[in-house]
PDB file of C-alpha atoms in Angstrom:
ATOM      1  CA  MET A   9       0.000   0.000   0.000  1.00 70.00           C
ATOM      2  CA  GLY A  10       2.870   2.404   0.782  1.00 75.00           C
ATOM      3  CA  LYS A  11       4.459   1.809  -2.620  1.00 79.00           C
ATOM      4  CA  PHE A  12       1.125   2.478  -4.334  1.00 72.00           C
ATOM      5  CA  LEU A  13       0.714   5.799  -2.476  1.00 74.00           C
ATOM      6  CA  LYS A  14       4.254   6.839  -3.473  1.00 77.00           C
ATOM      7  CA  VAL A  15       3.483   6.128  -7.145  1.00 73.00           C
ATOM      8  CA  VAL A  16       0.189   8.054  -6.971  1.00 71.00           C
ATOM      9  CA  GLY A  17       1.942  10.934  -5.186  1.00 74.00           C
ATOM     10  CA  ALA A  18       4.692  11.007  -7.834  1.00 71.00           C
ATOM     11  CA  ILE A  19       2.096  11.067 -10.624  1.00 76.00           C
ATOM     12  CA  ILE A  20       0.157  13.888  -8.958  1.00 77.00           C
ATOM     13  CA  LEU A  21       3.373  15.866  -8.383  1.00 72.00           C
ATOM     14  CA  THR A  22       4.416  15.379 -12.028  1.00 76.00           C
ATOM     15  CA  ILE A  23       1.019  16.544 -13.281  1.00 77.00           C
ATOM     16  CA  ALA A  24       1.124  19.565 -10.967  1.00 69.00           C
ATOM     17  CA  VAL A  25       4.602  20.552 -12.231  1.00 72.00           C
ATOM     18  CA  LEU A  26       3.428  20.188 -15.844  1.00 75.00           C
ATOM     19  CA  VAL A  27       0.340  22.309 -15.225  1.00 72.00           C
ATOM     20  CA  VAL A  28       2.362  25.048 -13.500  1.00 69.00           C
ATOM     21  CA  ASN A  29       4.886  25.080 -16.357  1.00 64.00           C
ATOM     22  CA  LEU A  30       2.108  25.225 -18.953  1.00 67.00           C
ATOM     23  CA  MET A  31       0.440  28.107 -17.116  1.00 65.00           C
ATOM     24  CA  TYR A  32       3.750  29.979 -16.900  1.00 60.00           C
ATOM     25  CA  TRP A  33       4.447  29.442 -20.605  1.00 62.00           C
ATOM     26  CA  ALA A  34       0.934  30.601 -21.586  1.00 58.00           C
ATOM     27  CA  SER A  35       1.263  33.661 -19.388  1.00 55.00           C
ATOM     28  CA  THR A  36       4.596  34.702 -20.904  1.00 60.00           C
ATOM     29  CA  GLU A  37       3.306  34.115 -24.440  1.00 67.00           C
ATOM     30  CA  THR A  38       0.225  36.217 -23.701  1.00 67.00           C
ATOM     31  CA  GLN A  39       2.350  38.987 -22.229  1.00 75.00           C
ATOM     32  CA  GLU A  40       4.688  38.987 -25.251  1.00 80.00           C
ATOM     33  CA  VAL A  41       1.754  39.333 -27.665  1.00 78.00           C
ATOM     34  CA  THR A  42       0.164  42.053 -25.525  1.00 79.00           C
ATOM     35  CA  ASP A  43       3.438  43.981 -25.237  1.00 82.00           C
ATOM     36  CA  ALA A  44       3.995  43.838 -28.998  1.00 86.00           C
ATOM     37  CA  ALA A  45       0.430  44.590 -30.141  1.00 89.00           C
ATOM     38  CA  THR A  46      -0.664  47.249 -27.642  1.00 92.00           C
ATOM     39  CA  PRO A  47       1.506  50.092 -29.030  1.00 92.00           C
ATOM     40  CA  PHE A  48       0.277  49.312 -32.566  1.00 93.00           C
ATOM     41  CA  ILE A  49      -3.348  49.402 -31.440  1.00 94.00           C
ATOM     42  CA  GLU A  50      -2.934  52.604 -29.432  1.00 94.00           C
ATOM     43  CA  GLU A  51      -1.229  54.386 -32.355  1.00 93.00           C
ATOM     44  CA  SER A  52      -3.521  53.006 -35.087  1.00 93.00           C
ATOM     45  CA  LEU A  53      -6.953  53.273 -33.500  1.00 93.00           C
ATOM     46  CA  PRO A  54      -7.191  57.073 -33.852  1.00 93.00           C
ATOM     47  CA  LEU A  55      -6.358  56.725 -37.566  1.00 91.00           C
ATOM     48  CA  PHE A  56      -8.918  53.981 -38.148  1.00 90.00           C
ATOM     49  CA  THR A  57     -11.653  55.882 -36.357  1.00 90.00           C
ATOM     50  CA  THR A  58     -11.313  58.825 -38.737  1.00 91.00           C
ATOM     51  CA  TRP A  59     -13.445  56.533 -40.934  1.00 91.00           C
ATOM     52  CA  ASP A  60     -11.384  57.754 -43.909  1.00 90.00           C
ATOM     53  CA  ALA A  61      -9.851  54.728 -45.635  1.00 86.00           C
ATOM     54  CA  THR A  62      -7.006  56.773 -47.096  1.00 88.00           C
ATOM     55  CA  GLN A  63      -5.848  57.427 -43.524  1.00 89.00           C
ATOM     56  CA  PHE A  64      -5.628  53.769 -42.474  1.00 90.00           C
ATOM     57  CA  GLU A  65      -5.140  51.595 -45.568  1.00 90.00           C
ATOM     58  CA  HIS A  66      -1.503  50.950 -44.626  1.00 91.00           C
ATOM     59  CA  LEU A  67      -2.636  49.404 -41.325  1.00 92.00           C
ATOM     60  CA  PHE A  68      -4.394  46.424 -42.950  1.00 93.00           C
ATOM     61  CA  THR A  69      -3.264  43.070 -44.306  1.00 91.00           C
ATOM     62  CA  PRO A  70      -3.773  42.567 -48.065  1.00 90.00           C
ATOM     63  CA  ASP A  71      -6.965  40.560 -47.376  1.00 89.00           C
ATOM     64  CA  GLY A  72      -8.231  43.150 -44.920  1.00 91.00           C
ATOM     65  CA  LEU A  73      -7.429  45.970 -47.325  1.00 90.00           C
ATOM     66  CA  ALA A  74      -9.299  44.247 -50.144  1.00 92.00           C
ATOM     67  CA  ALA A  75     -12.354  43.979 -47.887  1.00 91.00           C
ATOM     68  CA  VAL A  76     -12.111  47.639 -46.850  1.00 89.00           C
ATOM     69  CA  GLN A  77     -11.747  48.831 -50.448  1.00 91.00           C
ATOM     70  CA  SER A  78     -14.650  46.747 -51.771  1.00 92.00           C
ATOM     71  CA  ASP A  79     -18.045  48.355 -52.329  1.00 94.00           C
ATOM     72  CA  LYS A  80     -19.440  46.408 -49.373  1.00 94.00           C
ATOM     73  CA  GLY A  81     -16.498  47.477 -47.192  1.00 91.00           C
ATOM     74  CA  LYS A  82     -17.029  51.145 -48.075  1.00 92.00           C
ATOM     75  CA  LYS A  83     -20.710  50.840 -47.147  1.00 93.00           C
ATOM     76  CA  ILE A  84     -19.810  49.209 -43.829  1.00 91.00           C
ATOM     77  CA  ILE A  85     -17.285  51.919 -42.969  1.00 92.00           C
ATOM     78  CA  ASN A  86     -19.836  54.586 -43.867  1.00 92.00           C
ATOM     79  CA  TYR A  87     -22.370  52.859 -41.604  1.00 92.00           C
ATOM     80  CA  ILE A  88     -20.081  52.401 -38.605  1.00 92.00           C
ATOM     81  CA  SER A  89     -18.887  56.002 -38.908  1.00 92.00           C
ATOM     82  CA  LYS A  90     -22.286  56.931 -37.412  1.00 92.00           C
ATOM     83  CA  VAL A  91     -20.743  56.401 -33.968  1.00 94.00           C
ATOM     84  CA  GLY A  92     -18.805  59.596 -34.626  1.00 93.00           C
ATOM     85  CA  LYS A  93     -15.224  60.512 -33.967  1.00 92.00           C
ATOM     86  CA  LEU A  94     -13.206  58.715 -31.305  1.00 94.00           C
ATOM     87  CA  LYS A  95     -13.039  60.629 -28.032  1.00 95.00           C
ATOM     88  CA  THR A  96     -11.256  58.199 -25.692  1.00 95.00           C
ATOM     89  CA  PHE A  97     -10.471  54.512 -25.403  1.00 95.00           C
ATOM     90  CA  GLU A  98      -9.394  52.124 -22.684  1.00 96.00           C
ATOM     91  CA  PRO A  99      -6.265  49.968 -22.932  1.00 95.00           C
ATOM     92  CA  PRO A 100      -6.632  46.974 -25.268  1.00 95.00           C
ATOM     93  CA  VAL A 101      -7.651  43.702 -23.631  1.00 94.00           C
ATOM     94  CA  PHE A 102      -6.080  40.500 -24.933  1.00 92.00           C
ATOM     95  CA  VAL A 103      -8.665  37.848 -25.878  1.00 92.00           C
ATOM     96  CA  LYS A 104      -6.676  35.081 -27.567  1.00 89.00           C
ATOM     97  CA  SER A 105      -3.941  34.267 -30.027  1.00 86.00           C
ATOM     98  CA  THR A 106      -3.494  31.457 -32.497  1.00 85.00           C
ATOM     99  CA  SER A 107      -0.824  30.267 -34.877  1.00 78.00           C
ATOM    100  CA  SER A 108      -1.262  28.355 -38.086  1.00 72.00           C
ATOM    101  CA  ILE A 109       0.940  27.021 -40.851  1.00 73.00           C
ATOM    102  CA  SER A 110      -0.127  26.217 -44.385  1.00 67.00           C
ATOM    103  CA  THR A 111       1.718  25.275 -47.536  1.00 69.00           C
ATOM    104  CA  THR A 112       0.171  28.145 -49.505  1.00 67.00           C
ATOM    105  CA  SER A 113       0.459  31.096 -47.136  1.00 63.00           C
ATOM    106  CA  GLY A 114       3.154  29.972 -44.699  1.00 69.00           C
ATOM    107  CA  SER A 115       2.805  30.658 -41.009  1.00 76.00           C
ATOM    108  CA  ARG A 116       0.382  33.167 -39.489  1.00 82.00           C
ATOM    109  CA  GLU A 117       0.154  34.463 -35.967  1.00 88.00           C
ATOM    110  CA  ILE A 118      -3.213  35.993 -35.124  1.00 90.00           C
ATOM    111  CA  ALA A 119      -4.067  37.979 -32.009  1.00 92.00           C
ATOM    112  CA  ILE A 120      -7.521  39.180 -31.014  1.00 94.00           C
ATOM    113  CA  PHE A 121      -8.070  42.160 -28.739  1.00 95.00           C
ATOM    114  CA  THR A 122     -11.074  44.132 -27.575  1.00 96.00           C
ATOM    115  CA  VAL A 123     -11.086  47.847 -26.871  1.00 96.00           C
ATOM    116  CA  HIS A 124     -13.833  49.783 -25.129  1.00 97.00           C
ATOM    117  CA  ALA A 125     -14.101  53.261 -26.636  1.00 96.00           C
ATOM    118  CA  GLN A 126     -16.105  56.412 -26.222  1.00 96.00           C
ATOM    119  CA  PHE A 127     -17.242  58.045 -29.460  1.00 95.00           C
ATOM    120  CA  GLU A 128     -19.042  61.334 -30.101  1.00 94.00           C
ATOM    121  CA  ASN A 129     -22.409  59.586 -30.269  1.00 93.00           C
ATOM    122  CA  GLY A 130     -21.927  56.964 -27.538  1.00 93.00           C
ATOM    123  CA  ALA A 131     -19.834  54.101 -26.274  1.00 95.00           C
ATOM    124  CA  GLY A 132     -18.742  51.128 -28.322  1.00 95.00           C
ATOM    125  CA  ASP A 133     -16.595  48.034 -28.240  1.00 96.00           C
ATOM    126  CA  LEU A 134     -14.102  47.232 -30.965  1.00 96.00           C
ATOM    127  CA  THR A 135     -12.908  43.715 -31.653  1.00 96.00           C
ATOM    128  CA  LEU A 136      -9.582  43.748 -33.457  1.00 96.00           C
ATOM    129  CA  LYS A 137      -8.137  40.773 -35.306  1.00 95.00           C
ATOM    130  CA  LEU A 138      -4.428  41.378 -35.822  1.00 94.00           C
ATOM    131  CA  VAL A 139      -1.945  39.423 -37.925  1.00 92.00           C
ATOM    132  CA  ARG A 140       1.770  39.531 -37.169  1.00 90.00           C
ATOM    133  CA  SER A 141       3.833  40.963 -40.014  1.00 87.00           C
ATOM    134  CA  GLU A 142       7.530  41.695 -40.529  1.00 83.00           C
ATOM    135  CA  SER A 143       7.042  45.189 -39.109  1.00 80.00           C
ATOM    136  CA  GLY A 144       4.829  44.219 -36.163  1.00 86.00           C
ATOM    137  CA  TYR A 145       1.082  43.787 -36.555  1.00 92.00           C
ATOM    138  CA  LEU A 146      -1.582  44.658 -39.128  1.00 93.00           C
ATOM    139  CA  PHE A 147      -5.372  44.666 -38.871  1.00 93.00           C
ATOM    140  CA  GLU A 148      -7.192  41.834 -40.601  1.00 93.00           C
ATOM    141  CA  THR A 149     -10.656  42.816 -39.395  1.00 93.00           C
ATOM    142  CA  VAL A 150     -12.163  45.443 -37.121  1.00 92.00           C
ATOM    143  CA  ASN A 151     -15.661  45.015 -35.712  1.00 93.00           C
ATOM    144  CA  VAL A 152     -17.515  47.834 -33.982  1.00 94.00           C
ATOM    145  CA  ASN A 153     -20.376  47.054 -31.624  1.00 94.00           C
ATOM    146  CA  SER A 154     -22.388  49.943 -30.202  1.00 93.00           C
ATOM    147  CA  ASP A 155     -25.899  50.770 -29.055  1.00 91.00           C
ATOM    148  CA  VAL A 156     -25.662  53.780 -31.374  1.00 89.00           C
ATOM    149  CA  PHE A 157     -26.565  51.437 -34.222  1.00 88.00           C
ATOM    150  CA  LEU A 158     -29.836  50.498 -32.487  1.00 86.00           C
ATOM    151  CA  GLU A 159     -30.968  54.104 -32.561  1.00 78.00           C
ATOM    152  CA  GLN A 160     -30.665  54.416 -36.341  1.00 57.00           C
TER     153      GLN A 160
END
């Protein structure tokens, strides 16, 4: 019975060490992504919220830029501009990050953040999907959610 308890104790200790190491690794990875993406978001958000595509085209991935420049994308930007100009915003909040590798596009690192902002016509939440690039990060998509749209 004593030998059995030692084996069970060793297994539990091993699992605990693995869990602690995994949590530490996840925490450092999250912090690295947050540290790298936050300055980009804080500098780019005021440009994006001008709602003038010529001001922020350089902040998007090629796929994101194609969507913004499409007729549908222009209509969406025109619609979300109804929230008005950006007044203030809170620090970005990390949601999740993923990595993928494909034979056609290579590797991609994606990070998703939310930002609570105050606009001229009310509050709103932005969900930002960022893709790591050679120079840092670029927007892939930006979603704006606000009660302002309910009043239209």
